[in-house]
Each structure stands twice: as C-alpha cells, then as structure tokens.
Amino acid sequence: MSSQLYEFAVMDSKGRIFIPARIRALLNVREGMRFMVIADLERHEIRLVPLADAQSEVVKLTVLMKDVVGALSKVVDALAAAGVDLLITQSRTIRRGELAEWVAIADFSKSELSIEKVVERLSSLDVVKKVEWERLEFAAYRARSS
C-alpha cells in the first residue's frame, strides 16, 4: 500500500472539515484529538498533524547554526537527550559553508528539563549561533451545535 492516500473532504459553513472514515481508521484519529494545523501560504496547503498526547507542550524552535557536517546532528542529539519529541522539522542553508537554519516544531511535555534549560544547552553547542523559541498555544474551543 502507498504511504499516501487521496480522499476528498468538504468544509461546512463553520469551517469544519470532516476527515474521511478510512483515513481516520488508518491513522487512529478519534474524537477529541488535538491537531496542529500548518498553513503553507506559498503553496496554498494546509497540513494537519495529530498530537497523540492531550497534554502536549508544543514549541517552535528556530536554530541558526554553522553550515558544517554534523551540526544538525549535534542539535538533534541534544534534544533527544533532553527527552524532546520532534513533530516537524525543516532545514535550509542560508550561506553555503557558513550559516544554516533549522526550524522544529517539538513536544516538550515528556522532557524533564524546562524549555529555557534546553535552549540554554542548545545555545552552548559549538555549532549553534542563535536559538529562538516560541510556545505554540492550543486554542481550545467547543463546536456549537446548531
């Protein structure tokens, strides 16, 4: 079976999209689950990433680092050692051989360290130039029944 499925969905007047039953079953998506919604404005795409843990503490990390072999590995190893779960990552070279950027959406809920302590450890790595972080808040709401 292919790793990608293609189904159609329709948005209702309240902005709700119903995920087809086949996809819900295959991905074990159920009522009450939280999702991260990612809008790619350039590509006009929306991605939904299910969050398995209702208590997820989701953070966006932006790491500027030296563009050298093994730099990203050092950063990822430090996050793994801190118990941080990576949900989505993207990297790019800004100046070949000099500067790279890595953006990660990460779940800190299982880490025994605070976000600030993890950022401090990342910042102390010899390959890291700058770390910025932003907590992504879950806007809870209840759908009103009509």
Short mmCIF file of C-alpha atoms in Angstrom, two decimals:
data_model
loop_
_atom_site.label_atom_id
_atom_site.label_comp_id
_atom_site.label_asym_id
_atom_site.label_seq_id
_atom_site.Cartn_x
_atom_site.Cartn_y
_atom_site.Cartn_z
CA MET A 1 0.00 0.00 0.00
CA SER A 2 1.21 3.52 -0.78
CA SER A 3 2.17 5.78 2.11
CA GLN A 4 -0.16 8.48 0.80
CA LEU A 5 -3.94 8.38 0.48
CA TYR A 6 -6.10 10.71 -1.55
CA GLU A 7 -9.62 11.47 -0.38
CA PHE A 8 -11.95 14.44 -0.70
CA ALA A 9 -13.43 16.49 2.13
CA VAL A 10 -15.80 19.45 2.25
CA MET A 11 -15.71 22.39 4.64
CA ASP A 12 -19.01 23.38 6.23
CA SER A 13 -20.19 26.93 6.95
CA LYS A 14 -18.45 26.89 10.35
CA GLY A 15 -15.04 26.00 8.90
CA ARG A 16 -15.16 22.35 9.95
CA ILE A 17 -13.70 19.70 7.70
CA PHE A 18 -14.74 16.09 8.10
CA ILE A 19 -11.87 13.65 7.76
CA PRO A 20 -12.99 10.60 5.76
CA ALA A 21 -13.61 7.46 7.85
CA ARG A 22 -10.98 5.40 6.03
CA ILE A 23 -8.24 7.92 6.86
CA ARG A 24 -9.43 8.27 10.47
CA ALA A 25 -9.29 4.49 10.91
CA LEU A 26 -5.85 4.06 9.32
CA LEU A 27 -4.32 6.90 11.36
CA ASN A 28 -6.21 6.03 14.55
CA VAL A 29 -7.69 9.53 14.64
CA ARG A 30 -10.55 9.82 17.10
CA GLU A 31 -12.94 12.33 18.58
CA GLY A 32 -11.35 14.85 20.91
CA MET A 33 -7.82 14.51 19.50
CA ARG A 34 -5.82 17.69 19.09
CA PHE A 35 -4.19 18.61 15.81
CA MET A 36 -1.57 21.10 14.82
CA VAL A 37 -2.73 23.00 11.73
CA ILE A 38 0.06 24.20 9.48
CA ALA A 39 -0.73 26.64 6.70
CA ASP A 40 1.83 26.96 3.92
CA LEU A 41 0.92 30.31 2.41
CA GLU A 42 3.25 29.98 -0.58
CA ARG A 43 1.93 26.58 -1.62
CA HIS A 44 -1.68 27.21 -0.51
CA GLU A 45 -1.65 24.00 1.52
CA ILE A 46 -2.97 23.04 4.91
CA ARG A 47 -1.46 20.15 6.86
CA LEU A 48 -2.97 18.52 9.93
CA VAL A 49 -0.62 16.80 12.35
CA PRO A 50 -2.36 14.74 15.05
CA LEU A 51 -0.95 15.16 18.55
CA ALA A 52 -1.14 11.86 20.39
CA ASP A 53 -0.88 13.37 23.86
CA ALA A 54 -3.58 15.78 25.03
CA GLN A 55 -1.02 17.39 27.35
CA SER A 56 1.48 18.22 24.61
CA GLU A 57 3.62 21.29 25.25
CA VAL A 58 4.39 22.33 21.69
CA VAL A 59 7.24 24.73 20.95
CA LYS A 60 8.62 26.19 17.73
CA LEU A 61 12.43 26.26 17.80
CA THR A 62 14.49 28.21 15.29
CA VAL A 63 18.19 27.39 15.41
CA LEU A 64 20.84 29.24 13.45
CA MET A 65 23.98 27.16 13.21
CA LYS A 66 27.21 26.77 11.34
CA ASP A 67 26.71 25.11 7.97
CA VAL A 68 29.13 22.26 8.65
CA VAL A 69 28.82 18.49 8.53
CA GLY A 70 27.35 17.13 11.76
CA ALA A 71 25.94 20.43 13.09
CA LEU A 72 22.32 19.39 12.83
CA SER A 73 23.14 16.00 14.34
CA LYS A 74 24.59 17.70 17.45
CA VAL A 75 21.43 19.79 17.88
CA VAL A 76 19.09 16.82 17.40
CA ASP A 77 21.15 14.66 19.78
CA ALA A 78 20.91 17.37 22.47
CA LEU A 79 17.12 17.49 22.07
CA ALA A 80 16.85 13.70 22.20
CA ALA A 81 18.95 13.61 25.37
CA ALA A 82 16.52 16.12 26.91
CA GLY A 83 13.51 13.95 26.02
CA VAL A 84 12.13 16.35 23.41
CA ASP A 85 9.92 14.78 20.73
CA LEU A 86 10.28 16.28 17.26
CA LEU A 87 6.99 16.61 15.38
CA ILE A 88 8.01 18.53 12.25
CA THR A 89 11.38 19.84 11.11
CA GLN A 90 12.71 21.86 8.21
CA SER A 91 16.27 22.89 7.45
CA ARG A 92 17.90 25.12 4.88
CA THR A 93 21.29 26.52 4.06
CA ILE A 94 21.43 30.30 4.23
CA ARG A 95 25.09 30.73 3.21
CA ARG A 96 26.83 27.59 1.99
CA GLY A 97 29.64 26.60 4.35
CA GLU A 98 28.74 29.39 6.79
CA LEU A 99 25.17 29.51 8.06
CA ALA A 100 22.16 27.18 8.18
CA GLU A 101 18.71 27.44 9.74
CA TRP A 102 16.71 24.64 11.30
CA VAL A 103 13.10 25.06 12.37
CA ALA A 104 11.50 22.40 14.53
CA ILE A 105 8.05 22.00 16.00
CA ALA A 106 8.71 19.97 19.12
CA ASP A 107 6.77 18.47 22.02
CA PHE A 108 8.44 19.23 25.36
CA SER A 109 5.81 17.50 27.54
CA LYS A 110 8.00 14.46 28.26
CA SER A 111 11.17 16.44 28.90
CA GLU A 112 12.36 16.67 32.48
CA LEU A 113 14.06 19.98 31.61
CA SER A 114 12.37 23.34 31.15
CA ILE A 115 12.25 24.88 27.70
CA GLU A 116 14.66 27.56 28.90
CA LYS A 117 17.17 24.96 30.11
CA VAL A 118 17.00 23.05 26.81
CA VAL A 119 17.52 26.30 24.87
CA GLU A 120 20.48 27.11 27.12
CA ARG A 121 22.03 23.70 26.35
CA LEU A 122 21.46 24.16 22.62
CA SER A 123 22.99 27.65 22.74
CA SER A 124 26.12 26.26 24.40
CA LEU A 125 26.85 23.89 21.49
CA ASP A 126 29.90 24.96 19.47
CA VAL A 127 27.93 24.81 16.20
CA VAL A 128 24.97 26.91 17.36
CA LYS A 129 24.93 30.66 16.75
CA LYS A 130 21.44 31.55 17.96
CA VAL A 131 18.29 29.83 19.29
CA GLU A 132 14.84 31.38 19.32
CA TRP A 133 11.75 29.68 20.68
CA GLU A 134 8.04 30.28 20.84
CA ARG A 135 5.42 28.30 22.74
CA LEU A 136 2.53 27.35 20.46
CA GLU A 137 -0.68 27.57 22.44
CA PHE A 138 -3.64 25.33 21.82
CA ALA A 139 -6.77 27.44 21.39
CA ALA A 140 -9.42 25.22 22.92
CA TYR A 141 -12.99 25.69 21.85
CA ARG A 142 -16.18 23.73 21.66
CA ALA A 143 -18.12 23.50 18.46
CA ARG A 144 -21.60 24.84 18.95
CA SER A 145 -24.40 22.60 17.87
CA SER A 146 -26.95 24.22 15.61
#
